[in-house]
Amino acid sequence: MSALSLNRRTLLAAGAITAVTPSLTSAETPFPSAEEATDVVVIGAGGAGLAAAIMAQSHGARTLVLEKMGEIGGNTRLADAFNAVDPKAQQQIGVTDSPEKHAQQMLESGSWCADPRLVRTVAYGAPVTLEWLKTCGVEFDPGVYQVYGSLWPRTHSPRAPLVSGYIEPLAARCRALGVDIRTHHKVLRIVRENDRAPVTGVVVQKADGTEAVIEARRAVIVTSGGFSANAALVSRFDPRLQSLQTTNMPGATGDLIAPLEDIGAATVGMEFFQLLPGSATDGRFIGAISPVENMILVNRWGQRFVAEDQPGTVVTDAVLAQPGRLAFPILDADGYAAMRPLSRAAFDGALTRGDAFSAATLPELASRLQIPAETLLRTVET
Ligand SMILES: Cc1cc2nc3c(=O)[nH]c(=O)nc-3n(C[C@H](O)[C@H](O)[C@H](O)COP(=O)(O)OP(=O)(O)OC[C@H]3O[C@@H](n4cnc5c(N)ncnc54)[C@H](O)[C@@H]3O)c2cc1C
């Protein structure tokens, strides 16, 4: 394999972050009478929402979680890898690490576009969060590894399959504490009388289509996730992604972004998206392709075009510059054997469905992928 290397995108190093000026229209909307009241309303029952609900309820606040979809979990249902410094596990494989190194590598992975203060909050908080998740009943496989897209072996994976890994234990903890979780409850607006007044509640659309106002006496916590499943919004912020499919859950549509801007919230970094190899061309989830040392990416001409262990943003930009914005991750038998059990299970499913192919020889693989065999052979041999 040749050693391709790319320069960092110094263009973005200054951090292209935009703030949207809020348009305050809520003053025109009088506070409607509330149908019910609680202390804290959490919007969205993904990992962040369930964690927030556990904390709020444990501190004595009566907490209601509103989830617009028919099932809880959001994109967190699909998440596996949890990156955190873990000296005990890392020492066993001779790896030294620190939260500051984690923070620096996160910044590097994101081509220095992220806010260092927020990145440090994540990196320094990750070991504590890992232990907290364990107290909530999340069980992790022993040891650490380096997941594709990260730069150091500090990845932990739950023992249970994807959905059960984080969401089921967190939801069980919520229910044990008495948190009220309601599905098919879509929050339409946040109630704030004017730009100097506190937020006082939410307007929600219930399963039967009727609307209700719920008063939140102490706080409204918005954990409604991202918007990668909203193709129109995605291509507004990055036109290169127009008509690109996504592995995101269908609820990731960002429908609260505009209502939040209406009550004075600012948005930042909307133009940054993470793309990783791991989906069929129609967006079906194939699974993470890891570890990276056993994988190459080729374009539809059978050529390698990027060093696969570069930060995710670099790989993303390189894939988007290829013909048809298409790249094929190719693994050999060692790569398949080295896959994590969860990744391998997802990958096996893709093989069965015909979203991924196996072949005994490179010419056979080239024929199945409809790419030039000679070029693929040359690419693999060099
Ligand atoms: C295929 C895939 C694999 C991933 N793998 C990993 C991984 O291995 N490791 C990792 O760290 N990250 C991974 N991620 C990213 C990770 O899943 C997300 O960063 C994380 O789940 C975000 O959590 P969240 O709680 O903020 O949002 P979500 O889990 O998406 O939850 C948001 C919830 O809010 C709900 N909601 C939205 N709008 C409303 C509304 N108006 N009213 C009520 N409810 C609403 C949504 O339906 C959803 O249930 C992956 C993402 C994808 C798509």
CSV table of N, CA and C and ligand atoms in Angstrom, one decimal, residues 43-49 66-69 73-76 78-81 185-187 223-225 247-248 251 255-256 285, ligand 1:
chain,number,residue,atom,x,y,z
A,43,ILE,N,-36.7,17.4,25.5
A,43,ILE,CA,-37.2,17.2,24.2
A,43,ILE,C,-36.2,16.2,23.4
A,44,GLY,N,-36.7,15.0,23.2
A,44,GLY,CA,-35.9,14.0,22.5
A,44,GLY,C,-35.4,12.9,23.4
A,45,ALA,N,-35.7,11.7,23.1
A,45,ALA,CA,-35.3,10.6,23.9
A,45,ALA,C,-34.2,9.8,23.3
A,46,GLY,N,-33.1,10.5,22.9
A,46,GLY,CA,-31.9,9.9,22.5
A,46,GLY,C,-31.0,9.7,23.7
A,47,GLY,N,-29.7,9.5,23.5
A,47,GLY,CA,-28.8,9.3,24.6
A,47,GLY,C,-28.7,10.6,25.5
A,48,ALA,N,-28.6,11.7,24.8
A,48,ALA,CA,-28.4,13.0,25.6
A,48,ALA,C,-29.7,13.3,26.4
A,49,GLY,N,-30.9,13.1,25.8
A,49,GLY,CA,-32.1,13.3,26.5
A,49,GLY,C,-32.3,12.4,27.7
A,66,LEU,N,-40.2,14.1,26.0
A,66,LEU,CA,-41.1,14.0,24.8
A,66,LEU,C,-40.4,13.6,23.6
A,67,GLU,N,-40.8,12.5,23.0
A,67,GLU,CA,-40.1,11.9,21.8
A,67,GLU,C,-41.1,11.9,20.6
A,68,LYS,N,-40.7,12.5,19.5
A,68,LYS,CA,-41.7,12.6,18.4
A,68,LYS,C,-41.9,11.2,17.7
A,69,MET,N,-40.9,10.4,17.7
A,69,MET,CA,-41.0,9.1,17.0
A,69,MET,C,-41.8,8.1,17.8
A,73,GLY,N,-34.7,6.5,21.3
A,73,GLY,CA,-33.3,6.1,21.0
A,73,GLY,C,-32.6,7.0,20.0
A,74,GLY,N,-33.3,7.6,19.0
A,74,GLY,CA,-32.7,8.4,18.1
A,74,GLY,C,-31.5,7.8,17.4
A,75,ASN,N,-30.5,8.6,17.0
A,75,ASN,CA,-29.3,8.1,16.4
A,75,ASN,C,-28.5,7.3,17.4
A,76,THR,N,-28.7,7.5,18.7
A,76,THR,CA,-28.0,6.8,19.7
A,76,THR,C,-28.2,5.3,19.6
A,78,LEU,N,-27.9,3.7,17.1
A,78,LEU,CA,-27.0,3.1,16.1
A,78,LEU,C,-25.5,3.3,16.6
A,79,ALA,N,-25.3,4.0,17.7
A,79,ALA,CA,-24.0,4.3,18.2
A,79,ALA,C,-23.4,3.1,18.9
A,80,ASP,N,-22.1,2.9,18.7
A,80,ASP,CA,-21.4,1.8,19.4
A,80,ASP,C,-20.2,2.3,20.2
A,81,ALA,N,-19.3,2.9,19.4
A,81,ALA,CA,-18.0,3.3,20.0
A,81,ALA,C,-18.1,4.5,21.0
A,185,HIS,N,-44.9,12.2,20.6
A,185,HIS,CA,-45.1,13.6,21.1
A,185,HIS,C,-44.0,14.5,20.5
A,186,LYS,N,-44.5,15.2,19.5
A,186,LYS,CA,-43.5,16.1,18.7
A,186,LYS,C,-43.6,17.5,19.2
A,187,VAL,N,-42.5,18.0,19.7
A,187,VAL,CA,-42.5,19.4,20.2
A,187,VAL,C,-42.5,20.3,18.9
A,223,THR,N,-32.7,18.3,23.5
A,223,THR,CA,-31.7,17.3,23.1
A,223,THR,C,-32.3,16.6,21.9
A,224,SER,N,-32.7,17.4,20.9
A,224,SER,CA,-33.4,16.8,19.7
A,224,SER,C,-32.5,16.3,18.6
A,225,GLY,N,-31.2,16.3,18.9
A,225,GLY,CA,-30.3,15.6,17.9
A,225,GLY,C,-30.0,16.5,16.7
A,247,THR,N,-27.2,7.4,6.8
A,247,THR,CA,-27.5,6.3,7.7
A,247,THR,C,-28.3,6.8,9.0
A,248,ASN,N,-28.5,8.1,9.1
A,248,ASN,CA,-29.2,8.6,10.3
A,248,ASN,C,-30.6,8.1,10.4
A,251,GLY,N,-35.8,10.4,12.3
A,251,GLY,CA,-36.1,11.6,13.1
A,251,GLY,C,-35.1,12.7,13.2
A,255,ASP,N,-36.1,19.8,13.1
A,255,ASP,CA,-37.3,20.7,12.9
A,255,ASP,C,-37.4,21.7,14.1
A,256,LEU,N,-36.6,21.6,15.1
A,256,LEU,CA,-36.6,22.6,16.1
A,256,LEU,C,-35.6,23.7,16.0
A,285,PHE,N,-27.5,1.1,6.4
A,285,PHE,CA,-26.4,1.0,7.2
A,285,PHE,C,-25.6,-0.3,7.0
B,1,LIG,C1,-25.0,5.1,11.8
B,1,LIG,C2,-24.5,5.9,12.9
B,1,LIG,C3,-23.5,5.4,13.7
B,1,LIG,C4,-22.9,6.1,14.8
B,1,LIG,N1,-22.0,5.6,15.6
B,1,LIG,C5,-21.4,6.3,16.6
B,1,LIG,C6,-20.5,5.7,17.4
B,1,LIG,O1,-20.1,4.5,17.2
B,1,LIG,N2,-19.9,6.4,18.4
B,1,LIG,C7,-20.3,7.7,18.6
B,1,LIG,O2,-19.8,8.4,19.5
B,1,LIG,N3,-21.3,8.3,17.8
B,1,LIG,C8,-21.8,7.6,16.8
B,1,LIG,N4,-22.8,8.2,16.0
B,1,LIG,C9,-23.2,9.5,16.4
B,1,LIG,C10,-24.2,9.4,17.6
B,1,LIG,O3,-25.2,8.5,17.3
B,1,LIG,C11,-24.8,10.8,17.9
B,1,LIG,O4,-23.8,11.8,18.0
B,1,LIG,C12,-25.6,10.7,19.2
B,1,LIG,O5,-26.5,9.6,19.1
B,1,LIG,C13,-26.4,12.0,19.4
B,1,LIG,O6,-27.2,11.8,20.5
B,1,LIG,P1,-28.4,12.8,20.8
B,1,LIG,O7,-29.1,12.3,22.0
B,1,LIG,O8,-27.9,14.2,20.8
B,1,LIG,O9,-29.4,12.6,19.5
B,1,LIG,P2,-30.3,11.4,19.1
B,1,LIG,O10,-29.8,10.1,19.7
B,1,LIG,O11,-30.5,11.5,17.6
B,1,LIG,O12,-31.7,11.8,19.8
B,1,LIG,C14,-32.5,12.9,19.4
B,1,LIG,C15,-33.9,12.5,19.6
B,1,LIG,O13,-34.8,13.7,19.5
B,1,LIG,C16,-35.9,13.3,18.8
B,1,LIG,N5,-36.5,14.6,18.3
B,1,LIG,C17,-36.1,15.4,17.3
B,1,LIG,N6,-36.9,16.4,17.1
B,1,LIG,C18,-37.9,16.3,18.1
B,1,LIG,C19,-39.1,17.1,18.4
B,1,LIG,N7,-39.4,18.2,17.7
B,1,LIG,N8,-39.9,16.6,19.4
B,1,LIG,C20,-39.6,15.5,20.1
B,1,LIG,N9,-38.5,14.7,19.8
B,1,LIG,C21,-37.7,15.1,18.8
B,1,LIG,C22,-35.5,12.4,17.7
B,1,LIG,O14,-36.5,11.6,17.2
B,1,LIG,C23,-34.5,11.5,18.5
B,1,LIG,O15,-35.0,10.4,19.1
B,1,LIG,C24,-23.4,7.5,15.0
B,1,LIG,C25,-24.4,8.0,14.2
B,1,LIG,C26,-24.9,7.3,13.2
B,1,LIG,C27,-26.0,7.9,12.3
